[in-house]
JSON list of C-alpha atoms in Angstrom, two decimals:
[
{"chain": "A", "resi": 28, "resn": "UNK", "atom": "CA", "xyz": [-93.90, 13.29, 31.65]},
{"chain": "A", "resi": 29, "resn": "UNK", "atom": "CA", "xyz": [-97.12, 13.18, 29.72]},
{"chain": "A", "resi": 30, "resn": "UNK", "atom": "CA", "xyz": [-99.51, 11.21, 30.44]},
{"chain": "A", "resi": 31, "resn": "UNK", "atom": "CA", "xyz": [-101.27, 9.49, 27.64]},
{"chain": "A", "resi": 32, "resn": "UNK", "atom": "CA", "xyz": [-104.91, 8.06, 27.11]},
{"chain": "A", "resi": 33, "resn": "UNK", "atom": "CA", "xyz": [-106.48, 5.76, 24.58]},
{"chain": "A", "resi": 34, "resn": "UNK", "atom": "CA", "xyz": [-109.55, 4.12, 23.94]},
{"chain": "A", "resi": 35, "resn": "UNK", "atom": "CA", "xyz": [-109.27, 0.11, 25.98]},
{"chain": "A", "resi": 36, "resn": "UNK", "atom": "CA", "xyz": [-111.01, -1.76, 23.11]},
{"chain": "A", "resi": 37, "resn": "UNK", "atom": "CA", "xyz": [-112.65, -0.58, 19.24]},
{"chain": "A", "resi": 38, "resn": "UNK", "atom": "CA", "xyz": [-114.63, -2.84, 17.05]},
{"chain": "A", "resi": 39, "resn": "UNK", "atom": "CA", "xyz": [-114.94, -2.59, 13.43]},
{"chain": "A", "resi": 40, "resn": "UNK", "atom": "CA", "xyz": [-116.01, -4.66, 10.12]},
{"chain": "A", "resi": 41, "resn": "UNK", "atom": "CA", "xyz": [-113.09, -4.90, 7.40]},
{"chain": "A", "resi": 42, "resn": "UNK", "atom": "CA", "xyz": [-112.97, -2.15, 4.60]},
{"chain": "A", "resi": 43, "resn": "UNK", "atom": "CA", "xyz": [-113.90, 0.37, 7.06]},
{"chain": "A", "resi": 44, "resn": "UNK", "atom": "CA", "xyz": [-111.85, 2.90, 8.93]},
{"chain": "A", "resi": 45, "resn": "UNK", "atom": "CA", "xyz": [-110.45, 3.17, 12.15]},
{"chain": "A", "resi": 46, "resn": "UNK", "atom": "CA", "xyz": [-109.80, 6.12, 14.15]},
{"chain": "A", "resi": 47, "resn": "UNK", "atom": "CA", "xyz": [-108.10, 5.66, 17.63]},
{"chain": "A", "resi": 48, "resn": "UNK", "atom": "CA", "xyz": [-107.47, 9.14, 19.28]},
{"chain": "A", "resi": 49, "resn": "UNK", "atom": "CA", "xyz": [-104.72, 9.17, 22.10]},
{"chain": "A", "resi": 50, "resn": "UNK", "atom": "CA", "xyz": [-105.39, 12.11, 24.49]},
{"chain": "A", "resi": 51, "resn": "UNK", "atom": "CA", "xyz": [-101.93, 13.72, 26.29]},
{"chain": "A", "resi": 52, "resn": "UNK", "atom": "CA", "xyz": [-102.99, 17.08, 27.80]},
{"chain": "A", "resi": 53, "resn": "UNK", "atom": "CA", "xyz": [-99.84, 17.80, 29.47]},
{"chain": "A", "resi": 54, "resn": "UNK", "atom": "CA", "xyz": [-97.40, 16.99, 26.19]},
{"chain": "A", "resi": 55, "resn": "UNK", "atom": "CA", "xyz": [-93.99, 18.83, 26.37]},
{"chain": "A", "resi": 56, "resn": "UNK", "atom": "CA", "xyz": [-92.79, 21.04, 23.20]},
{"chain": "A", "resi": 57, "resn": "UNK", "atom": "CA", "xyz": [-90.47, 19.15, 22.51]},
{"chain": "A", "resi": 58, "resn": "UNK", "atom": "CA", "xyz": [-92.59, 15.75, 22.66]},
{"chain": "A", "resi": 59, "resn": "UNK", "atom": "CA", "xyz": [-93.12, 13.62, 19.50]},
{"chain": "A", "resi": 60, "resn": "UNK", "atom": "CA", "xyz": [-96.24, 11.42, 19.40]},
{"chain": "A", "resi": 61, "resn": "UNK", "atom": "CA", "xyz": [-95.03, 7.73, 18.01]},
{"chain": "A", "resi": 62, "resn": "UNK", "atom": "CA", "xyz": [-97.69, 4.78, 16.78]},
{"chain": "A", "resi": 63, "resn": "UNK", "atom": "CA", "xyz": [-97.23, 1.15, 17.62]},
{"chain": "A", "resi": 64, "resn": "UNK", "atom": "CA", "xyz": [-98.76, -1.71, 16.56]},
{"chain": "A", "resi": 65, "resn": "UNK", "atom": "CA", "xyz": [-98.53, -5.44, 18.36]},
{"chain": "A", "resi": 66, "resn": "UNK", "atom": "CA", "xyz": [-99.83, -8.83, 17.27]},
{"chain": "A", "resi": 67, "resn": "UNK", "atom": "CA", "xyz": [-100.27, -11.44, 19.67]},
{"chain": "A", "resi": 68, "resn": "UNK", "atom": "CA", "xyz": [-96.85, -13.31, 20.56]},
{"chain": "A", "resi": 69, "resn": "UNK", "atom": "CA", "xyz": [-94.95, -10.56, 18.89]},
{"chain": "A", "resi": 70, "resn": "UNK", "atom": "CA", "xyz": [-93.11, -7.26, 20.00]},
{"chain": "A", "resi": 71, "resn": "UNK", "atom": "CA", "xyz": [-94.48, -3.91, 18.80]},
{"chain": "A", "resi": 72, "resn": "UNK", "atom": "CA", "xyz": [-93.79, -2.82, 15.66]},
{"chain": "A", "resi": 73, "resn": "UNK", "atom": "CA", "xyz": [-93.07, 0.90, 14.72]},
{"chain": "A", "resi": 74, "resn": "UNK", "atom": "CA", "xyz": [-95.89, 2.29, 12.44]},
{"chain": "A", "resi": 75, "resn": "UNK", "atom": "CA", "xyz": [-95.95, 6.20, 12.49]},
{"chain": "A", "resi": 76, "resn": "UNK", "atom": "CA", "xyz": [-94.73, 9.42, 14.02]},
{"chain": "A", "resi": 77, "resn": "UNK", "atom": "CA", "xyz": [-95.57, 13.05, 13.59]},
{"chain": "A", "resi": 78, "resn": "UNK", "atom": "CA", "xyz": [-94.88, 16.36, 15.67]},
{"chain": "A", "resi": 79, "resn": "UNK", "atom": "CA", "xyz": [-97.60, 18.32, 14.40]},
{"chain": "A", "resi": 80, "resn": "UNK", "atom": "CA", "xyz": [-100.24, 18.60, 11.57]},
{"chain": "A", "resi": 81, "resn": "UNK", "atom": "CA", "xyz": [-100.70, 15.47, 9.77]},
{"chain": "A", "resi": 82, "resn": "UNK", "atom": "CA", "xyz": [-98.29, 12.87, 8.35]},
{"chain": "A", "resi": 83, "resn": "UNK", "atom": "CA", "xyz": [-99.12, 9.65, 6.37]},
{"chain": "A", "resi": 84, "resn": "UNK", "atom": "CA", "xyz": [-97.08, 6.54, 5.42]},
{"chain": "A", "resi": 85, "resn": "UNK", "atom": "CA", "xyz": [-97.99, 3.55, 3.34]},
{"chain": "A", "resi": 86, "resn": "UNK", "atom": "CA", "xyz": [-99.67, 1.99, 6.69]},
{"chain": "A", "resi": 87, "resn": "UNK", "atom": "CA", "xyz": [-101.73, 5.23, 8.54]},
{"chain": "A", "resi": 88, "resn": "UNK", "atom": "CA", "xyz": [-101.88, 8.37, 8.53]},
{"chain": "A", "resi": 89, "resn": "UNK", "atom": "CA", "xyz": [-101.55, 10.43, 11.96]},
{"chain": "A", "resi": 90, "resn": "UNK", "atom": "CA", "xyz": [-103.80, 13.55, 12.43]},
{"chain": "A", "resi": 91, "resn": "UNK", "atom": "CA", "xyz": [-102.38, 16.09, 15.33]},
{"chain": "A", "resi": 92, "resn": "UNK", "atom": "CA", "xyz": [-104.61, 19.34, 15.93]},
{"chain": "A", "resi": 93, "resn": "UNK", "atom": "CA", "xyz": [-102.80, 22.75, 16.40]},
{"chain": "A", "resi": 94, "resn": "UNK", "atom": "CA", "xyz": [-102.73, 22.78, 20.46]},
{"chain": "A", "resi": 95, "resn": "UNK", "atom": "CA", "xyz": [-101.84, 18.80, 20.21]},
{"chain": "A", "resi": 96, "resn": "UNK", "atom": "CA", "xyz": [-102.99, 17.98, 23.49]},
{"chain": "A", "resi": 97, "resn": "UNK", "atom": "CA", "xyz": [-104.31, 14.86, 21.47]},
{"chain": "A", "resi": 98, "resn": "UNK", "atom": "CA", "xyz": [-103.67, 12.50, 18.25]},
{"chain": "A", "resi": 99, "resn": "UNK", "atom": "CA", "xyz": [-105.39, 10.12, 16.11]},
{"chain": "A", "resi": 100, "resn": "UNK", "atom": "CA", "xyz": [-104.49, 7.15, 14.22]},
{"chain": "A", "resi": 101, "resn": "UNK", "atom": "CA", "xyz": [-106.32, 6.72, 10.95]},
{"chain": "A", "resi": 102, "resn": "UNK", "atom": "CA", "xyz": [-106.36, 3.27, 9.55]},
{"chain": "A", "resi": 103, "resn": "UNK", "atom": "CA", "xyz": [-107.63, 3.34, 6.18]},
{"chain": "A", "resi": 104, "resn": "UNK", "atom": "CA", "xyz": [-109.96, 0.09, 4.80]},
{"chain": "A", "resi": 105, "resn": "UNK", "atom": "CA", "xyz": [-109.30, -2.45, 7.50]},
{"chain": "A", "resi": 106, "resn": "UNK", "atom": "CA", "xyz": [-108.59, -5.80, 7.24]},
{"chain": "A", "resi": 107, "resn": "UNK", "atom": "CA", "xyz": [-108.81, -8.98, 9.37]},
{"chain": "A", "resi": 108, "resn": "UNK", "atom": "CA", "xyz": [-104.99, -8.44, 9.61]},
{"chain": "A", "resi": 109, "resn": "UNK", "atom": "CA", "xyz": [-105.82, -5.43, 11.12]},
{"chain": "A", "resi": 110, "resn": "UNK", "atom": "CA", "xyz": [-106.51, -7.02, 14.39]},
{"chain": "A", "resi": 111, "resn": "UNK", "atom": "CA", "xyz": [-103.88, -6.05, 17.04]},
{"chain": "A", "resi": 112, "resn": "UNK", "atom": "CA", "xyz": [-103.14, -3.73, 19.92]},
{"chain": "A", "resi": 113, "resn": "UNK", "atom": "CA", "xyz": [-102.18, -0.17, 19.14]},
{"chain": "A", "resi": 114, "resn": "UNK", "atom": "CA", "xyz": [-100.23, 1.73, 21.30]},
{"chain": "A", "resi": 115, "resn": "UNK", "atom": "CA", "xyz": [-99.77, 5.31, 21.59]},
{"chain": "A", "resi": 116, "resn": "UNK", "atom": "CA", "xyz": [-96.42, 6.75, 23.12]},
{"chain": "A", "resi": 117, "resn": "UNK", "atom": "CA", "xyz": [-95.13, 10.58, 23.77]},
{"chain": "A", "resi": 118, "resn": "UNK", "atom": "CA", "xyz": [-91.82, 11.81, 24.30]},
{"chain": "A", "resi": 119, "resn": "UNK", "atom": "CA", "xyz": [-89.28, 13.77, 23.67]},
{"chain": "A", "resi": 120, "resn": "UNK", "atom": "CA", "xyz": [-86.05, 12.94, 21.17]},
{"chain": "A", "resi": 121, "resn": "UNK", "atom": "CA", "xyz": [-83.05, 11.48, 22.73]},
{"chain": "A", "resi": 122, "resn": "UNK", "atom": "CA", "xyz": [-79.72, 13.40, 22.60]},
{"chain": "A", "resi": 123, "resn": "UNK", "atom": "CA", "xyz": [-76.03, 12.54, 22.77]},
{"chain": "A", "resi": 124, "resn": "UNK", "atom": "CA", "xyz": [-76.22, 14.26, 26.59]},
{"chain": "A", "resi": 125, "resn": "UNK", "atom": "CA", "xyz": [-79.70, 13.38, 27.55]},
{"chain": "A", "resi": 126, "resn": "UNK", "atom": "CA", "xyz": [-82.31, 11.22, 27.28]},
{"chain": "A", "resi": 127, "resn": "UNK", "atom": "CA", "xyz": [-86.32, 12.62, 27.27]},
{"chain": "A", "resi": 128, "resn": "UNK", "atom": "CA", "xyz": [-88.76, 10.96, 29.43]},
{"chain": "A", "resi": 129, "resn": "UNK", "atom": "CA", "xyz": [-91.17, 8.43, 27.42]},
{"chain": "A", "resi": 130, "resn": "UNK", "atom": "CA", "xyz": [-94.37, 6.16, 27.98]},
{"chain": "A", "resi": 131, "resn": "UNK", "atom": "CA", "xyz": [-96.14, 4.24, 26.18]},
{"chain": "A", "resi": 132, "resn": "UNK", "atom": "CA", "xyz": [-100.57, 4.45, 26.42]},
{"chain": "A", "resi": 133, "resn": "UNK", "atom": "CA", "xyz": [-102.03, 1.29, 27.86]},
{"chain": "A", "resi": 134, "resn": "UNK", "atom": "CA", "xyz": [-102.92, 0.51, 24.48]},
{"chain": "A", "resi": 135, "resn": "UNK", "atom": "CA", "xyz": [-105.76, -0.03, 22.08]},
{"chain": "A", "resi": 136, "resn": "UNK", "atom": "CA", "xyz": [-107.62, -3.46, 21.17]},
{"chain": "A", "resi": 137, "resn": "UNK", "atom": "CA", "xyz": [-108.65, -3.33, 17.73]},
{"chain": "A", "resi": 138, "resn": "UNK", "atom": "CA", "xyz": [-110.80, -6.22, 16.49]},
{"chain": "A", "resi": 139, "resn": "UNK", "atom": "CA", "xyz": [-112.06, -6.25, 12.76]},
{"chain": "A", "resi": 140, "resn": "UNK", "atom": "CA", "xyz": [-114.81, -9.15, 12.20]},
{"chain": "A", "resi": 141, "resn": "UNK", "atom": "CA", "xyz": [-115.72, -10.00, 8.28]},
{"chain": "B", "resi": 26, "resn": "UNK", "atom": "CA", "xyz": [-83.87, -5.37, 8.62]},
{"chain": "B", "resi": 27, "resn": "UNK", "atom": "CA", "xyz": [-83.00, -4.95, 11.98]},
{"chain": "B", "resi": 28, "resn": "UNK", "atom": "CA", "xyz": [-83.27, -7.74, 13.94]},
{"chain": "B", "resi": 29, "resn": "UNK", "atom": "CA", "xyz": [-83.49, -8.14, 17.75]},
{"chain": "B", "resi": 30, "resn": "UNK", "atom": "CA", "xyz": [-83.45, -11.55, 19.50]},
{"chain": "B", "resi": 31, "resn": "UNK", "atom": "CA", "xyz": [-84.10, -12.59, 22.94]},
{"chain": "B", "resi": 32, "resn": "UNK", "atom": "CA", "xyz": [-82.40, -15.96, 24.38]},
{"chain": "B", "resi": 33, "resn": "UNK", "atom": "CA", "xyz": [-85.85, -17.46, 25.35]},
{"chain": "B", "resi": 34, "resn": "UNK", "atom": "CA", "xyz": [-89.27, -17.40, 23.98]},
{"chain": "B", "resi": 35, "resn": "UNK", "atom": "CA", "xyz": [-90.30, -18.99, 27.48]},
{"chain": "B", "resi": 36, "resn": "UNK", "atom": "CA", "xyz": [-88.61, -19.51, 30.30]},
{"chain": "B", "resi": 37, "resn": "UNK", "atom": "CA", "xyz": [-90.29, -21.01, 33.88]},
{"chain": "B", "resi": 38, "resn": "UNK", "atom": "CA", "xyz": [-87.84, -20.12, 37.23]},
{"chain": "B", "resi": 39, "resn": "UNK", "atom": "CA", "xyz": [-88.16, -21.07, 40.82]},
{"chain": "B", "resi": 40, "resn": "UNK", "atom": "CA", "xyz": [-89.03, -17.91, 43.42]},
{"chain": "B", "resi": 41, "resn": "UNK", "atom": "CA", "xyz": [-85.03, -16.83, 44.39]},
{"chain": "B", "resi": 42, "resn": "UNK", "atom": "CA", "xyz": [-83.22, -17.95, 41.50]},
{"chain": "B", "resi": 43, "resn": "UNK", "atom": "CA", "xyz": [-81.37, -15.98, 39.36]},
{"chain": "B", "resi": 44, "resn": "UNK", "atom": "CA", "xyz": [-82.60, -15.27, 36.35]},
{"chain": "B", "resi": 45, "resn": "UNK", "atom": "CA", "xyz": [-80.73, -13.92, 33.21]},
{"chain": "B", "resi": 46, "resn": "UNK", "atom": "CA", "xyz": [-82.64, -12.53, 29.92]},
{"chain": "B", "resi": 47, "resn": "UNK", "atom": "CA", "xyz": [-80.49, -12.00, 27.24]},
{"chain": "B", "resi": 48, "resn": "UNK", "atom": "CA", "xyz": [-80.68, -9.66, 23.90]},
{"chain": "B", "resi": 49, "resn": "UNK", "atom": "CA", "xyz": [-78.57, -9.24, 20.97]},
{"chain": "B", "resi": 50, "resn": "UNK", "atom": "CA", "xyz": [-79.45, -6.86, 18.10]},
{"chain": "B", "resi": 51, "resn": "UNK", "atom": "CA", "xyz": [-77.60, -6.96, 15.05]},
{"chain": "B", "resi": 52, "resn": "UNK", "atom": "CA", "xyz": [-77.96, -2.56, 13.64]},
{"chain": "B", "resi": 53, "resn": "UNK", "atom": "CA", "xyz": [-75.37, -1.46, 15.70]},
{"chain": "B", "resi": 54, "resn": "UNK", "atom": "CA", "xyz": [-77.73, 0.57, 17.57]},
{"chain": "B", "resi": 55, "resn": "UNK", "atom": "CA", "xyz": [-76.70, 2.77, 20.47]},
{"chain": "B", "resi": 56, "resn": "UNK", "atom": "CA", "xyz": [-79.82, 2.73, 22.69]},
{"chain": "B", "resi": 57, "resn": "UNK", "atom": "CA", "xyz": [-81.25, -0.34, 23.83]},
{"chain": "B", "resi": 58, "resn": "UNK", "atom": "CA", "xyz": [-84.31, -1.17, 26.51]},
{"chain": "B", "resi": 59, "resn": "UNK", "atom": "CA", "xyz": [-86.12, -3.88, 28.75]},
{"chain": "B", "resi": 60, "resn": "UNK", "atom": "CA", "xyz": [-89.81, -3.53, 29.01]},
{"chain": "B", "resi": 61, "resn": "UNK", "atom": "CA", "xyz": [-92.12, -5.61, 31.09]},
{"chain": "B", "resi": 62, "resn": "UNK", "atom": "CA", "xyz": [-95.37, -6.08, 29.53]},
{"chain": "B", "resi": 63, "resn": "UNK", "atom": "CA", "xyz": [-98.50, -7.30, 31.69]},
{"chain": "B", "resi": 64, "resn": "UNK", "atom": "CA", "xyz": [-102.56, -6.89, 30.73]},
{"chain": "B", "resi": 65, "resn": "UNK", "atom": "CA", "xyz": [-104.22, -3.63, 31.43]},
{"chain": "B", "resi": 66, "resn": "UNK", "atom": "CA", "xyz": [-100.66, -1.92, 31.89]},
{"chain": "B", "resi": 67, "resn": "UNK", "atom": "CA", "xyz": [-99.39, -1.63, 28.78]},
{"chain": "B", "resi": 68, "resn": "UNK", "atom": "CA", "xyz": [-95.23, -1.57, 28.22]},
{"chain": "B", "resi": 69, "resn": "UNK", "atom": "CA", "xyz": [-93.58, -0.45, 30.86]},
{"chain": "B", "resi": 70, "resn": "UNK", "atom": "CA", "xyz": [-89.88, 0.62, 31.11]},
{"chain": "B", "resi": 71, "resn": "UNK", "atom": "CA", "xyz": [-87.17, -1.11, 33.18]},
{"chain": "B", "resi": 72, "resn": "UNK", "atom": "CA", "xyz": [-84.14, 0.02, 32.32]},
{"chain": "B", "resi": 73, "resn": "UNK", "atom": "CA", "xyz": [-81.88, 1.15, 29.36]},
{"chain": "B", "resi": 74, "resn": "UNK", "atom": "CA", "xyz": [-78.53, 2.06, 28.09]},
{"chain": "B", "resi": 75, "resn": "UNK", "atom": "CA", "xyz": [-77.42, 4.41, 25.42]},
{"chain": "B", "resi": 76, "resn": "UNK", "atom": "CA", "xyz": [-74.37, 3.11, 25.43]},
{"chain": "B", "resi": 77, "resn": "UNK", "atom": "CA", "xyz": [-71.97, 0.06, 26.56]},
{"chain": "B", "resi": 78, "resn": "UNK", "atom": "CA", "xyz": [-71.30, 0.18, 30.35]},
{"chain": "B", "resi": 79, "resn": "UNK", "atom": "CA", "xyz": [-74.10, 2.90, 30.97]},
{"chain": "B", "resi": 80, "resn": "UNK", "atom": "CA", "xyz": [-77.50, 2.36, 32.18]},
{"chain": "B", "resi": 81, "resn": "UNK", "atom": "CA", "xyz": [-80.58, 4.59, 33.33]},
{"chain": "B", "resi": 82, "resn": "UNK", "atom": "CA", "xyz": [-83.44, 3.43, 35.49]},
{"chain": "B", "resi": 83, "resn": "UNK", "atom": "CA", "xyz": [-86.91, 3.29, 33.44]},
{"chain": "B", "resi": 84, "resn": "UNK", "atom": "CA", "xyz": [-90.24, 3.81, 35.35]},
{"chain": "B", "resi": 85, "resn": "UNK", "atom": "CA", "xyz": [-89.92, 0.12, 37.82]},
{"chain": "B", "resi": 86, "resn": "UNK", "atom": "CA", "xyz": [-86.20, -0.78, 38.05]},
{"chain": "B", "resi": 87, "resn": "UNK", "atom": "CA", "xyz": [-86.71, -2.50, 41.41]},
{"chain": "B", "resi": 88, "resn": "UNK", "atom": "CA", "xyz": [-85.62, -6.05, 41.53]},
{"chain": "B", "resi": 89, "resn": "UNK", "atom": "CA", "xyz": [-83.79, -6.04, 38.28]},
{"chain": "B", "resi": 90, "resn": "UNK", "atom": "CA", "xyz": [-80.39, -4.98, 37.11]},
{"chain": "B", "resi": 91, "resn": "UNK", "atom": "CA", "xyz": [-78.75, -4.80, 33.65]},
{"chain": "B", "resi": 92, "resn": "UNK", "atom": "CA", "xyz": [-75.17, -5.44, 32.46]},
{"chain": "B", "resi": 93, "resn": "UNK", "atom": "CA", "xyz": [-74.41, -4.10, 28.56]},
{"chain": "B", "resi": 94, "resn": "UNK", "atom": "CA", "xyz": [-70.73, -5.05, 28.02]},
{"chain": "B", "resi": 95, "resn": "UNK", "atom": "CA", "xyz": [-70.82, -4.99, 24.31]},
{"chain": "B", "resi": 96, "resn": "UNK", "atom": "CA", "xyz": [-72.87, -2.63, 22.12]},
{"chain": "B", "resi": 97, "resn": "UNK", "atom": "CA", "xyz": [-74.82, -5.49, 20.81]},
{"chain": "B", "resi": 98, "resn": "UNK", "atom": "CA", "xyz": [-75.96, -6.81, 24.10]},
{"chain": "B", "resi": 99, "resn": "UNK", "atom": "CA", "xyz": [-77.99, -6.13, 26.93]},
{"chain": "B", "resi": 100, "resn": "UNK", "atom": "CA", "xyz": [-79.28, -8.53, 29.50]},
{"chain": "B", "resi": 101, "resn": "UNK", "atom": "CA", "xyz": [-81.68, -7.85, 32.28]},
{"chain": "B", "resi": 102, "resn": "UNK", "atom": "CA", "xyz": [-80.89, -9.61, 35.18]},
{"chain": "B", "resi": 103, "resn": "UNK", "atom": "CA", "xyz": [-83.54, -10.85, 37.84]},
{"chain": "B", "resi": 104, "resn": "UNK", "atom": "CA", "xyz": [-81.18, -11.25, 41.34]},
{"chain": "B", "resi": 105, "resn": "UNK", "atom": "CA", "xyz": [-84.02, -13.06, 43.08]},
{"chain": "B", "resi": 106, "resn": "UNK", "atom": "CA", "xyz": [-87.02, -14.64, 40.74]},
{"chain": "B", "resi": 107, "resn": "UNK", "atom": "CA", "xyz": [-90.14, -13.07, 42.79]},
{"chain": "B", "resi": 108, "resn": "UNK", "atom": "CA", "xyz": [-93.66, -14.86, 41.13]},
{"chain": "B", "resi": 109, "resn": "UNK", "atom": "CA", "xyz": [-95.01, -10.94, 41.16]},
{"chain": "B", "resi": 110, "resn": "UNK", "atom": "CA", "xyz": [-92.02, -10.74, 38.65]},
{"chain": "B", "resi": 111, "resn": "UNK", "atom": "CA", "xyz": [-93.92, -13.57, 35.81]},
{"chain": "B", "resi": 112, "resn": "UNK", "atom": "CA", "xyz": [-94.93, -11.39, 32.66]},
{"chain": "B", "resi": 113, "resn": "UNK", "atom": "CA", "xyz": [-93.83, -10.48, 29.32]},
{"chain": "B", "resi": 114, "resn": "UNK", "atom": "CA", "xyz": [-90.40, -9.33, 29.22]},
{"chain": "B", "resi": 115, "resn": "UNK", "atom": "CA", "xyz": [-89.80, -7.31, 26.07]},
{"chain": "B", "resi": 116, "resn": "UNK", "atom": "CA", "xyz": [-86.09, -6.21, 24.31]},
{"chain": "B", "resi": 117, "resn": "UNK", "atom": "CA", "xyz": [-85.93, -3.09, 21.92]},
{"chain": "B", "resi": 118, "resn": "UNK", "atom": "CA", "xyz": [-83.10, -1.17, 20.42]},
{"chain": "B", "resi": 119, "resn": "UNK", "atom": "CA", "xyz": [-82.84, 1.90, 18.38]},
{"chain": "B", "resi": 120, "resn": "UNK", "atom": "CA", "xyz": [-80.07, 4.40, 16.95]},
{"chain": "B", "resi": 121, "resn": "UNK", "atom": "CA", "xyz": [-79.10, 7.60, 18.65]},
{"chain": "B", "resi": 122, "resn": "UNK", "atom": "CA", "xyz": [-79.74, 10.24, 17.06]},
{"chain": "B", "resi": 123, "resn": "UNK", "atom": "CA", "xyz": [-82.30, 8.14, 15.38]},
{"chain": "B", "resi": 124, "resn": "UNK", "atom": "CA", "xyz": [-84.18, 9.18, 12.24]},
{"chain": "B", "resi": 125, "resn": "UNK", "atom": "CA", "xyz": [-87.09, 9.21, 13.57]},
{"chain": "B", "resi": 126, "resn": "UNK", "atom": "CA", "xyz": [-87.38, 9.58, 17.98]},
{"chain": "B", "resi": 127, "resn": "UNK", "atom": "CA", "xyz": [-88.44, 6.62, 19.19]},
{"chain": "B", "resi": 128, "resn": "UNK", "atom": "CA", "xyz": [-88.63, 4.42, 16.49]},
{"chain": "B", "resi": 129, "resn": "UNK", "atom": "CA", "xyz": [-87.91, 1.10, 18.50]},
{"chain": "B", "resi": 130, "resn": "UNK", "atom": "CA", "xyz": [-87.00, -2.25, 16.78]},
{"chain": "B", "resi": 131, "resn": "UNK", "atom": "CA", "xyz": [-88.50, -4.77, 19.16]},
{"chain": "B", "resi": 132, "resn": "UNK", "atom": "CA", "xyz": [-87.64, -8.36, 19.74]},
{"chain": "B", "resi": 133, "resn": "UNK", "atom": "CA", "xyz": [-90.26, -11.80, 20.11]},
{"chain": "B", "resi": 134, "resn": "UNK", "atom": "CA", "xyz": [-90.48, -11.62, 23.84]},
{"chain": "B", "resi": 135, "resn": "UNK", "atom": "CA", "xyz": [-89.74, -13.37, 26.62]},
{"chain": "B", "resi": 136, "resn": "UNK", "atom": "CA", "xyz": [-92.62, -14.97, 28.51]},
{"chain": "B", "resi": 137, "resn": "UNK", "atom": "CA", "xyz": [-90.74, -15.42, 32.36]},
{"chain": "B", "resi": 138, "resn": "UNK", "atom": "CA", "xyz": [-93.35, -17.43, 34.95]},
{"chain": "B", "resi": 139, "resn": "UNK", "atom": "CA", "xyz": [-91.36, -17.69, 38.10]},
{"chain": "B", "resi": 140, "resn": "UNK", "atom": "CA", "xyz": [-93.12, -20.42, 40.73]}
]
């Protein structure tokens, strides 16, 4: 099961951007790296996945080095709106006959002031 | 959109009672989970099912069960309220296989404080 760490807290000013790396040194092969977002009073919400290299939706992009014993969330131009805790979780896909191991990071505090 | 609910945005139990959290999701997804969410530890799993009638044990299933009769339902079930059992009690679903792994649709929450 690999174990993942992330940053507790990050400050930053709006329009700038935000890198949160998530460190998992012992990820499986078959592990995925999945990005979630959560404002206060709310559940998570899904915001990006990648296996390897890079991969970039309309929200983040996700940066994953070759050995990917780590991964970074890139938010672009931050706003105020921007302010939420990011979580970080690795695991592997679930089948029809099994079901990979998963955990989510203890999560990231990201606070953007004006 | 998918949408998951949960019965109770709060709920306040008495230490020993039983306590029943319920969650309906309207995808027709197959998997479905109950995290407990407290500060400085993150999500963490409980239990979930990948399919009606079956059930795994997450990372602290002790103290809870789960019942998932129908595919659109899953309720955790607390057989004796413990006050070390008051947190964030969090509902998710998502399809198997699943376009993307992991890609969990989460519900509000349920905020349990048992006295």
């Amino acid at each position: 099961l690999a174990k993942t760490t992330q940053p507790i807290s990050m400050d930053s000013y709006e329009g700038q951007e935000v890198n949160i790396t998530c460190s998992h040194n012992n990820i499986a092969t078959n592990d995925y790296i999945t990005w979630y977002q959560q404002f206060p009073s709310q559940g998570p919400r899904f915001i990006i996945q990648g296996y390897k290299t890079k991969v970039t939706n309309e929200v983040a992009s996700l940066f994953i080095p070759a050995d990917r014993k780590s991964s970074t969330l890139s938010l672009p131009r931050v706003s105020l709106s921007d302010t939420a805790v990011y979580y970080c979780l690795v695991g592997a896909p679930m089948t029809t006959d099994s079901w990979g191991k998963f955990q989510f990071g203890a999560g990231t505090q990201v606070v953007v002031t004006p | 959109d998918v949408k998951v609910t949960q019965s109770s945005r709060y709920l306040v139990k008495r230490t020993g009672e039983k306590v029943f959290l319920e969650c309906v999701q309207d995808m027709d997804h197959e998997n479905m989970f109950w995290y407990r969410q407290d500060p400085g530890l993150g999500l963490r799993l409980i239990y979930f099912s990948y399919d009606v009638k079956m059930k795994e044990k997450g990372d602290i299933p002790e103290g809870y069960s789960v019942s998932r009769e129908k595919k659109e339902r899953f309720s955790l079930i607390l057989e004796s309220a413990s006050t070390n059992q008051t947190s964030m009690y969090l509902c998710a679903s998502s399809p198997l296989p699943g376009r993307a792994p992991y890609e969990q649709y989460f519900g509000p929450g349920t905020r349990l404080t048992v006295t």
